[in-house]
Amino acid sequence: MARRDVRKMIFASVYPLYIEKAEKKGRTKEEVDEIIRWLTSYSQEALEEKIENNIDFETFFTDAPELNPDRALIKGSICGVKLEEIEDPIMKEIRYLDKLIDELAKGKVMNKILRKNI
């Protein structure tokens, strides 16, 4: 079976899974949105528009107004792969987002998730 290219997956199809993962652990959609806005610099309105337009992950990150420079502070592994070892730039952005959502679901405080005062 061929592996799906995650970069071409529709962001709107994964977004509800981020929210579900967070809510199962007592976190909120608003916190998920805050993380996404921090990472991409999208406004809430622009984020909602991207979701409504069913764009893929590659377009979602390519069109982002500005990727947060502090995202380089995100370390560790996601899906068994160290973030520092991911070479594909879009895959790295997708995995950064995955890692931040994991941190949210694990109960980390927002200031630490958003790399404030590190």
Coordinates of N, CA, C and O in Angstrom, one line a residue:
M1 N 0.8 -1.2 0.0 CA 0.0 0.0 0.0 C 0.9 1.2 0.0 O 1.8 1.4 0.8
A2 N 0.6 2.2 -0.9 CA 1.4 3.4 -1.0 C 1.1 4.3 0.2 O 0.0 4.4 0.7
R3 N 2.2 5.0 0.6 CA 2.1 5.9 1.7 C 1.5 7.2 1.2 O 1.9 7.7 0.2
R4 N 0.6 7.8 2.0 CA 0.0 9.1 1.6 C 1.0 10.2 1.8 O 1.7 10.2 2.8
D5 N 1.0 11.1 0.9 CA 1.9 12.3 1.1 C 1.1 13.2 2.0 O 0.1 13.9 1.6
V6 N 1.6 13.3 3.2 CA 1.0 14.2 4.3 C 0.9 15.6 3.8 O -0.1 16.3 4.1
R7 N 1.8 16.1 3.1 CA 1.8 17.5 2.6 C 0.6 17.8 1.8 O 0.1 18.9 1.7
K8 N 0.0 16.8 1.1 CA -1.1 17.0 0.2 C -2.5 16.7 1.0 O -3.5 16.8 0.4
M9 N -2.4 16.2 2.2 CA -3.6 16.0 3.0 C -4.3 17.4 3.2 O -3.6 18.4 3.4
I10 N -5.6 17.3 3.3 CA -6.4 18.6 3.5 C -6.3 19.0 5.0 O -6.6 18.2 5.8
F11 N -5.8 20.2 5.2 CA -5.7 20.6 6.6 C -7.0 20.5 7.4 O -7.0 20.1 8.5
A12 N -8.1 20.9 6.7 CA -9.4 20.8 7.4 C -9.8 19.4 7.8 O -10.7 19.3 8.7
S13 N -9.3 18.4 7.2 CA -9.6 17.0 7.6 C -8.9 16.6 8.8 O -9.3 15.7 9.6
V14 N -7.7 17.3 9.1 CA -6.9 16.9 10.3 C -7.2 17.9 11.5 O -7.2 17.5 12.6
Y15 N -7.6 19.1 11.2 CA -7.9 20.1 12.2 C -8.9 19.6 13.3 O -8.6 19.8 14.5
P16 N -10.0 19.0 12.9 CA -10.9 18.5 14.0 C -10.2 17.4 14.9 O -10.6 17.3 16.0
L17 N -9.3 16.7 14.3 CA -8.6 15.7 15.1 C -7.7 16.4 16.2 O -7.5 15.9 17.3
Y18 N -7.1 17.5 15.8 CA -6.3 18.3 16.7 C -7.2 18.7 17.9 O -6.8 18.6 19.1
I19 N -8.4 19.2 17.5 CA -9.3 19.7 18.6 C -9.8 18.6 19.4 O -9.8 18.7 20.7
E20 N -10.1 17.5 18.8 CA -10.6 16.3 19.6 C -9.5 15.8 20.6 O -9.8 15.5 21.7
K21 N -8.3 15.8 20.1 CA -7.2 15.3 21.0 C -7.0 16.3 22.2 O -6.8 15.8 23.3
A22 N -7.1 17.5 21.9 CA -7.0 18.5 23.0 C -8.2 18.4 23.9 O -8.0 18.4 25.2
E23 N -9.4 18.4 23.4 CA -10.6 18.3 24.3 C -10.6 17.1 25.1 O -11.1 17.1 26.2
K24 N -10.1 16.0 24.6 CA -10.1 14.7 25.4 C -9.3 14.9 26.7 O -9.5 14.2 27.7
K25 N -8.4 15.8 26.6 CA -7.5 16.1 27.8 C -7.8 17.4 28.5 O -7.1 17.9 29.3
G26 N -9.1 17.9 28.3 CA -9.5 19.0 29.0 C -9.0 20.4 28.5 O -9.2 21.4 29.1
R27 N -8.5 20.4 27.3 CA -8.1 21.6 26.6 C -9.1 22.1 25.7 O -10.1 21.4 25.5
T28 N -8.9 23.2 25.0 CA -10.0 23.8 24.2 C -9.6 24.0 22.7 O -8.4 24.1 22.4
K29 N -10.6 24.2 21.9 CA -10.4 24.6 20.5 C -9.7 25.9 20.4 O -8.8 26.1 19.6
E30 N -10.0 26.8 21.3 CA -9.4 28.2 21.4 C -7.8 28.0 21.6 O -7.1 28.7 21.0
E31 N -7.4 27.1 22.4 CA -6.0 26.9 22.6 C -5.4 26.3 21.4 O -4.2 26.6 21.0
V32 N -6.0 25.4 20.7 CA -5.5 24.8 19.5 C -5.3 25.9 18.5 O -4.3 26.0 17.8
D33 N -6.4 26.8 18.3 CA -6.3 27.9 17.4 C -5.1 28.9 17.8 O -4.4 29.4 16.9
E34 N -5.0 29.1 19.0 CA -3.9 30.0 19.5 C -2.5 29.4 19.1 O -1.6 30.2 18.6
I35 N -2.3 28.1 19.2 CA -1.1 27.5 18.8 C -0.9 27.6 17.3 O 0.2 28.0 16.9
I36 N -1.9 27.4 16.5 CA -1.8 27.5 15.1 C -1.5 28.9 14.7 O -0.6 29.2 13.8
R37 N -2.2 29.9 15.3 CA -1.9 31.3 15.0 C -0.5 31.7 15.4 O 0.2 32.4 14.6
W38 N 0.0 31.2 16.5 CA 1.4 31.5 16.9 C 2.4 30.9 15.9 O 3.3 31.6 15.6
L39 N 2.1 29.7 15.5 CA 3.1 29.1 14.6 C 3.1 29.7 13.2 O 4.1 29.9 12.6
T40 N 1.9 30.2 12.7 CA 1.8 30.6 11.3 C 1.6 32.1 11.1 O 1.7 32.6 10.0
S41 N 1.2 32.8 12.1 CA 0.8 34.2 12.1 C -0.5 34.5 11.3 O -0.8 35.6 11.0
Y42 N -1.3 33.4 11.1 CA -2.6 33.7 10.5 C -3.5 34.4 11.6 O -3.3 34.1 12.8
S43 N -4.3 35.3 11.1 CA -5.4 35.8 12.0 C -6.4 34.7 12.2 O -6.4 33.7 11.4
Q44 N -7.3 34.9 13.2 CA -8.4 33.9 13.4 C -9.2 33.8 12.1 O -9.6 32.7 11.7
E45 N -9.5 34.9 11.5 CA -10.4 34.9 10.3 C -9.7 34.2 9.2 O -10.3 33.5 8.4
A46 N -8.4 34.5 9.0 CA -7.6 33.8 7.9 C -7.5 32.3 8.1 O -7.7 31.5 7.2
L47 N -7.4 31.9 9.4 CA -7.3 30.5 9.7 C -8.6 29.8 9.4 O -8.6 28.8 8.7
E48 N -9.7 30.4 9.7 CA -11.0 29.9 9.4 C -11.3 29.8 7.9 O -11.8 28.9 7.4
E49 N -10.8 30.8 7.2 CA -10.9 30.8 5.7 C -10.1 29.7 5.1 O -10.6 29.0 4.2
K50 N -8.9 29.4 5.6 CA -8.1 28.3 5.1 C -8.8 27.0 5.3 O -8.8 26.1 4.5
I51 N -9.4 26.9 6.5 CA -10.1 25.6 6.8 C -11.3 25.5 5.9 O -11.6 24.4 5.3
E52 N -12.1 26.5 5.7 CA -13.3 26.5 4.8 C -12.9 26.2 3.3 O -13.7 25.5 2.6
N53 N -11.7 26.6 2.9 CA -11.3 26.4 1.5 C -10.6 25.1 1.3 O -10.2 24.8 0.1
N54 N -10.6 24.3 2.3 CA -10.0 22.9 2.1 C -8.7 22.8 1.4 O -8.4 22.0 0.5
I55 N -7.8 23.7 1.9 CA -6.4 23.7 1.3 C -5.6 22.5 1.9 O -5.9 22.1 3.0
D56 N -4.5 22.1 1.2 CA -3.7 21.1 1.8 C -2.6 21.7 2.7 O -2.5 22.9 2.8
F57 N -2.0 20.8 3.5 CA -1.0 21.3 4.4 C 0.1 22.1 3.8 O 0.6 23.1 4.3
E58 N 0.6 21.7 2.6 CA 1.7 22.4 1.9 C 1.3 23.8 1.6 O 2.0 24.8 1.9
T59 N 0.1 24.0 1.1 CA -0.4 25.4 0.8 C -0.6 26.1 2.1 O -0.3 27.3 2.2
F60 N -1.2 25.4 3.1 CA -1.4 26.1 4.4 C -0.1 26.7 5.0 O -0.1 27.9 5.4
F61 N 1.0 26.0 4.9 CA 2.2 26.5 5.5 C 2.9 27.4 4.5 O 3.5 28.4 4.9
T62 N 2.8 27.2 3.2 CA 3.4 28.0 2.2 C 2.8 29.4 2.2 O 3.5 30.4 2.0
D63 N 1.5 29.5 2.4 CA 0.7 30.7 2.4 C 0.8 31.5 3.8 O 0.2 32.6 3.8
A64 N 1.3 30.8 4.8 CA 1.3 31.5 6.1 C 2.0 32.8 6.0 O 3.1 33.0 5.4
P65 N 1.4 33.8 6.7 CA 2.0 35.2 6.6 C 3.4 35.2 7.1 O 4.3 35.9 6.5
E66 N 3.7 34.5 8.2 CA 5.1 34.5 8.7 C 5.2 33.3 9.7 O 4.4 33.2 10.6
L67 N 6.1 32.4 9.4 CA 6.3 31.3 10.3 C 7.1 31.8 11.5 O 8.1 32.5 11.3
N68 N 6.6 31.5 12.7 CA 7.2 32.0 13.9 C 8.7 31.6 14.0 O 9.0 30.4 14.0
P69 N 9.6 32.5 14.1 CA 11.1 32.1 14.2 C 11.4 31.3 15.5 O 12.3 30.5 15.5
D70 N 10.5 31.4 16.5 CA 10.8 30.7 17.7 C 10.4 29.2 17.6 O 10.6 28.4 18.5
R71 N 9.8 28.8 16.5 CA 9.5 27.4 16.3 C 10.7 26.5 16.2 O 10.7 25.3 16.5
A72 N 11.9 27.1 16.0 CA 13.2 26.4 16.0 C 13.5 25.9 17.4 O 14.3 25.0 17.6
L73 N 12.8 26.5 18.4 CA 13.0 26.0 19.8 C 12.2 24.8 20.1 O 12.4 24.2 21.2
I74 N 11.4 24.3 19.2 CA 10.6 23.1 19.4 C 11.6 21.9 19.2 O 12.1 21.8 18.1
K75 N 11.8 21.1 20.2 CA 12.7 20.0 20.1 C 11.9 18.7 20.4 O 10.8 18.7 20.9
G76 N 12.6 17.6 20.2 CA 12.0 16.3 20.6 C 11.7 15.5 19.4 O 12.1 15.8 18.2
S77 N 10.9 14.4 19.6 CA 10.5 13.5 18.6 C 9.0 13.5 18.4 O 8.2 13.7 19.3
I78 N 8.6 13.2 17.2 CA 7.2 13.1 16.9 C 7.1 11.9 15.9 O 7.9 11.9 14.9
C79 N 6.2 11.0 16.2 CA 6.1 9.8 15.3 C 7.4 9.0 15.2 O 7.8 8.5 14.2
G80 N 8.2 9.1 16.3 CA 9.5 8.4 16.3 C 10.6 9.0 15.5 O 11.7 8.5 15.4
V81 N 10.4 10.3 15.1 CA 11.4 11.0 14.3 C 11.8 12.3 15.0 O 10.9 13.0 15.4
K82 N 13.1 12.5 15.2 CA 13.5 13.7 15.8 C 13.3 14.9 14.9 O 13.6 14.8 13.7
L83 N 12.7 15.9 15.5 CA 12.3 17.1 14.7 C 13.6 17.7 14.0 O 13.5 18.1 12.8
E84 N 14.7 17.7 14.7 CA 15.9 18.2 14.1 C 16.4 17.5 12.9 O 17.2 18.0 12.1
E85 N 16.0 16.2 12.7 CA 16.4 15.4 11.6 C 15.5 15.5 10.3 O 15.9 14.9 9.3
I86 N 14.4 16.2 10.4 CA 13.5 16.3 9.3 C 14.0 17.3 8.3 O 14.2 18.4 8.7
E87 N 14.2 16.8 7.1 CA 14.8 17.7 6.1 C 13.8 18.4 5.2 O 14.0 19.6 4.8
D88 N 12.7 17.8 4.9 CA 11.7 18.4 4.1 C 11.0 19.5 4.9 O 10.5 19.3 6.0
P89 N 11.1 20.8 4.4 CA 10.6 21.9 5.1 C 9.1 21.9 5.5 O 8.8 22.3 6.6
I90 N 8.3 21.4 4.6 CA 6.9 21.4 4.9 C 6.6 20.3 5.9 O 5.8 20.5 6.8
M91 N 7.2 19.1 5.8 CA 7.0 18.1 6.8 C 7.5 18.6 8.1 O 6.9 18.2 9.1
K92 N 8.5 19.3 8.2 CA 9.0 19.9 9.5 C 8.0 20.8 10.1 O 7.7 20.7 11.3
E93 N 7.3 21.6 9.3 CA 6.3 22.5 9.8 C 5.1 21.7 10.3 O 4.5 22.0 11.4
I94 N 4.7 20.6 9.6 CA 3.6 19.8 10.0 C 3.9 19.1 11.3 O 3.1 19.1 12.2
R95 N 5.1 18.6 11.4 CA 5.5 17.9 12.7 C 5.7 18.9 13.8 O 5.5 18.5 15.0
Y96 N 6.1 20.1 13.5 CA 6.1 21.2 14.6 C 4.7 21.3 15.2 O 4.5 21.3 16.4
L97 N 3.8 21.4 14.3 CA 2.4 21.6 14.7 C 1.9 20.4 15.5 O 1.3 20.5 16.6
D98 N 2.2 19.2 15.0 CA 1.9 17.9 15.7 C 2.5 17.9 17.1 O 1.8 17.6 18.1
K99 N 3.7 18.3 17.2 CA 4.4 18.4 18.5 C 3.7 19.3 19.5 O 3.5 19.0 20.7
L100 N 3.4 20.5 19.0 CA 2.7 21.5 19.9 C 1.4 21.0 20.3 O 1.0 21.2 21.5
I101 N 0.6 20.3 19.5 CA -0.7 19.8 19.9 C -0.5 18.7 20.9 O -1.2 18.6 21.9
D102 N 0.5 17.9 20.7 CA 0.9 16.8 21.7 C 1.2 17.5 23.1 O 0.7 17.0 24.1
E103 N 1.9 18.5 23.1 CA 2.3 19.2 24.3 C 1.0 19.7 25.0 O 0.9 19.6 26.2
L104 N 0.1 20.3 24.2 CA -1.1 20.8 24.7 C -1.9 19.7 25.4 O -2.4 19.8 26.5
A105 N -2.0 18.5 24.7 CA -2.8 17.4 25.2 C -2.1 16.8 26.4 O -2.8 16.2 27.3
K106 N -0.8 17.0 26.6 CA -0.1 16.4 27.7 C -0.2 17.4 28.9 O 0.4 17.1 30.0
G107 N -0.9 18.5 28.8 CA -1.1 19.4 29.9 C 0.0 20.5 30.1 O -0.1 21.2 31.1
K108 N 0.8 20.7 29.2 CA 1.8 21.7 29.3 C 1.1 23.1 29.3 O 0.1 23.3 28.6
V109 N 1.7 24.0 30.0 CA 1.1 25.4 30.0 C 1.4 26.1 28.7 O 2.4 25.9 28.1
M110 N 0.5 27.0 28.3 CA 0.6 27.7 27.1 C 1.9 28.5 26.9 O 2.5 28.5 25.8
N111 N 2.4 29.1 27.9 CA 3.6 29.9 27.8 C 4.8 29.0 27.4 O 5.6 29.4 26.6
K112 N 4.8 27.8 27.9 CA 5.9 26.9 27.5 C 5.7 26.3 26.1 O 6.6 26.2 25.4
I113 N 4.4 26.0 25.8 CA 4.1 25.5 24.4 C 4.5 26.6 23.4 O 5.1 26.3 22.4
L114 N 4.2 27.8 23.7 CA 4.5 28.9 22.8 C 5.9 29.5 22.9 O 6.2 30.5 22.4
R115 N 6.7 28.8 23.7 CA 8.2 29.1 23.8 C 8.4 30.5 24.3 O 9.3 31.2 23.9
K116 N 7.5 30.9 25.3 CA 7.7 32.2 25.9 C 8.6 32.1 27.1 O 8.4 31.1 27.9
N117 N 9.6 32.9 27.3 CA 10.4 32.9 28.5 C 11.2 31.6 28.6 O 11.4 31.1 29.7
I118 N 11.7 31.1 27.5 CA 12.5 29.9 27.6 C 14.0 30.3 27.7 O 14.4 31.1 27.0

